[in-house]
């Protein structure tokens, strides 16, 4: 039986509607949440991501501000901009878009963001809060993965979860969130032996690798839930054929555009998984929705004394 498709676009729209309602309630109480996005330089992919984030803010009623320092900015100058945003009361969230220009000490800049405004959840203080189960700001993509599971009624407690990938922004925080939700968690990486065998143990398999269609049916226990975080652009016709031969719709779009977006999970996995996130339209849309959620959460936590208690913890 083909897998249940976990529709990230729909789930993200639900979250954004909930966030919009909270923003309206906060605004009625005299507080409008605000997000500042810092985009240094002209990385084309970053420009697209930032545009999407600013637009999402407008749609849910969050005040947004885009700072665009030039490519040539120094670490010290960028630190001063971040410190200025830290001081401004109307800014609840600060997002420094990565990658930064090569001369910038990225770690130093991320460390300078006030943890209370760190809506990306990358600051070591928030990483520590996550691992010790204290309230804090959780990285957006991992938080989105958990929302997909929760809102799709997929049990996590007591389940075997395998996460492939151990990056600071996806693999590790996803693993920590699954552990906090009482799954039995295994984290795999490029040095893992017998990866397919380890993955086949999973009731919940999360792929955050960055390799197009690497997780084939041999990696998946029939009936497992498969969450595909990967976003890979495929332009090679041979690679395309390995993944999508016989898929008329994709073939047509590949012919027209010369590329296609594919996850880390081979499409054939949908034939044996119990539930699966598509790419596109799976985890991706949740990332921006959770950024909006985090901005409102930051506003609520920072201004706890002068805003009314709202619906979500
Ligand atoms: P990353 O920093 O490059 O980390 C990749 C991880 O995969 C590393 O831990 C690496 O192991 C592991 N890996 C690489 N090749 C492997 C192999 N052959 N076998 C087993 N493990 C292997 O990537 P990332 O930032 O976590 O992103 C992962 C994917 O998610 C990318 O496709 C990215 O575009 C996508 N992504 C999507 C969203 C979204 O919103 N949907 C957000 C963020 C990222 P080592 O640690 O041993 O090197």
CSV table of N, CA, C and O in Angstrom, one decimal, residues 68 73 84 87 105 120 140 153 162 170 281 289 296:
chain,number,residue,atom,x,y,z
A,68,UNK,N,20.6,45.1,5.1
A,68,UNK,CA,21.4,44.6,4.1
A,68,UNK,C,22.8,45.2,4.0
A,68,UNK,O,23.1,46.0,3.1
A,73,UNK,N,31.4,44.2,4.5
A,73,UNK,CA,31.3,44.5,6.0
A,73,UNK,C,32.3,43.6,6.8
A,73,UNK,O,32.6,42.5,6.4
A,84,UNK,N,23.1,46.5,18.3
A,84,UNK,CA,22.1,47.5,18.2
A,84,UNK,C,20.7,46.9,18.2
A,84,UNK,O,19.7,47.3,18.9
A,87,UNK,N,19.6,45.7,21.6
A,87,UNK,CA,19.1,46.8,22.5
A,87,UNK,C,17.7,47.3,22.2
A,87,UNK,O,17.0,47.7,23.0
A,105,UNK,N,33.6,36.3,10.8
A,105,UNK,CA,33.7,35.2,11.8
A,105,UNK,C,32.2,34.9,12.2
A,105,UNK,O,31.6,35.5,13.1
A,120,UNK,N,16.5,31.6,15.5
A,120,UNK,CA,17.0,30.4,14.8
A,120,UNK,C,17.3,29.3,15.7
A,120,UNK,O,17.5,28.2,15.3
A,140,UNK,N,14.3,26.1,13.7
A,140,UNK,CA,13.0,26.0,13.0
A,140,UNK,C,12.7,24.7,12.3
A,140,UNK,O,11.6,24.2,12.4
A,153,UNK,N,-0.6,12.9,14.1
A,153,UNK,CA,-0.9,11.8,15.0
A,153,UNK,C,0.0,10.6,14.9
A,153,UNK,O,-0.4,9.5,15.0
A,162,UNK,N,15.6,6.9,14.0
A,162,UNK,CA,16.9,7.0,13.5
A,162,UNK,C,17.0,8.3,12.7
A,162,UNK,O,16.2,8.6,11.8
A,170,UNK,N,20.3,20.9,11.9
A,170,UNK,CA,19.2,19.9,11.7
A,170,UNK,C,19.3,18.6,12.5
A,170,UNK,O,18.6,18.4,13.5
A,281,UNK,N,7.2,20.4,-0.6
A,281,UNK,CA,5.9,20.4,0.0
A,281,UNK,C,5.9,19.6,1.3
A,281,UNK,O,4.8,19.3,1.8
A,289,UNK,N,7.2,28.7,8.7
A,289,UNK,CA,6.1,28.7,9.7
A,289,UNK,C,6.6,28.7,11.1
A,289,UNK,O,6.1,29.5,12.0
A,296,UNK,N,6.9,35.0,17.6
A,296,UNK,CA,5.9,35.3,18.6
A,296,UNK,C,6.2,34.7,20.0
A,296,UNK,O,6.0,35.4,21.0
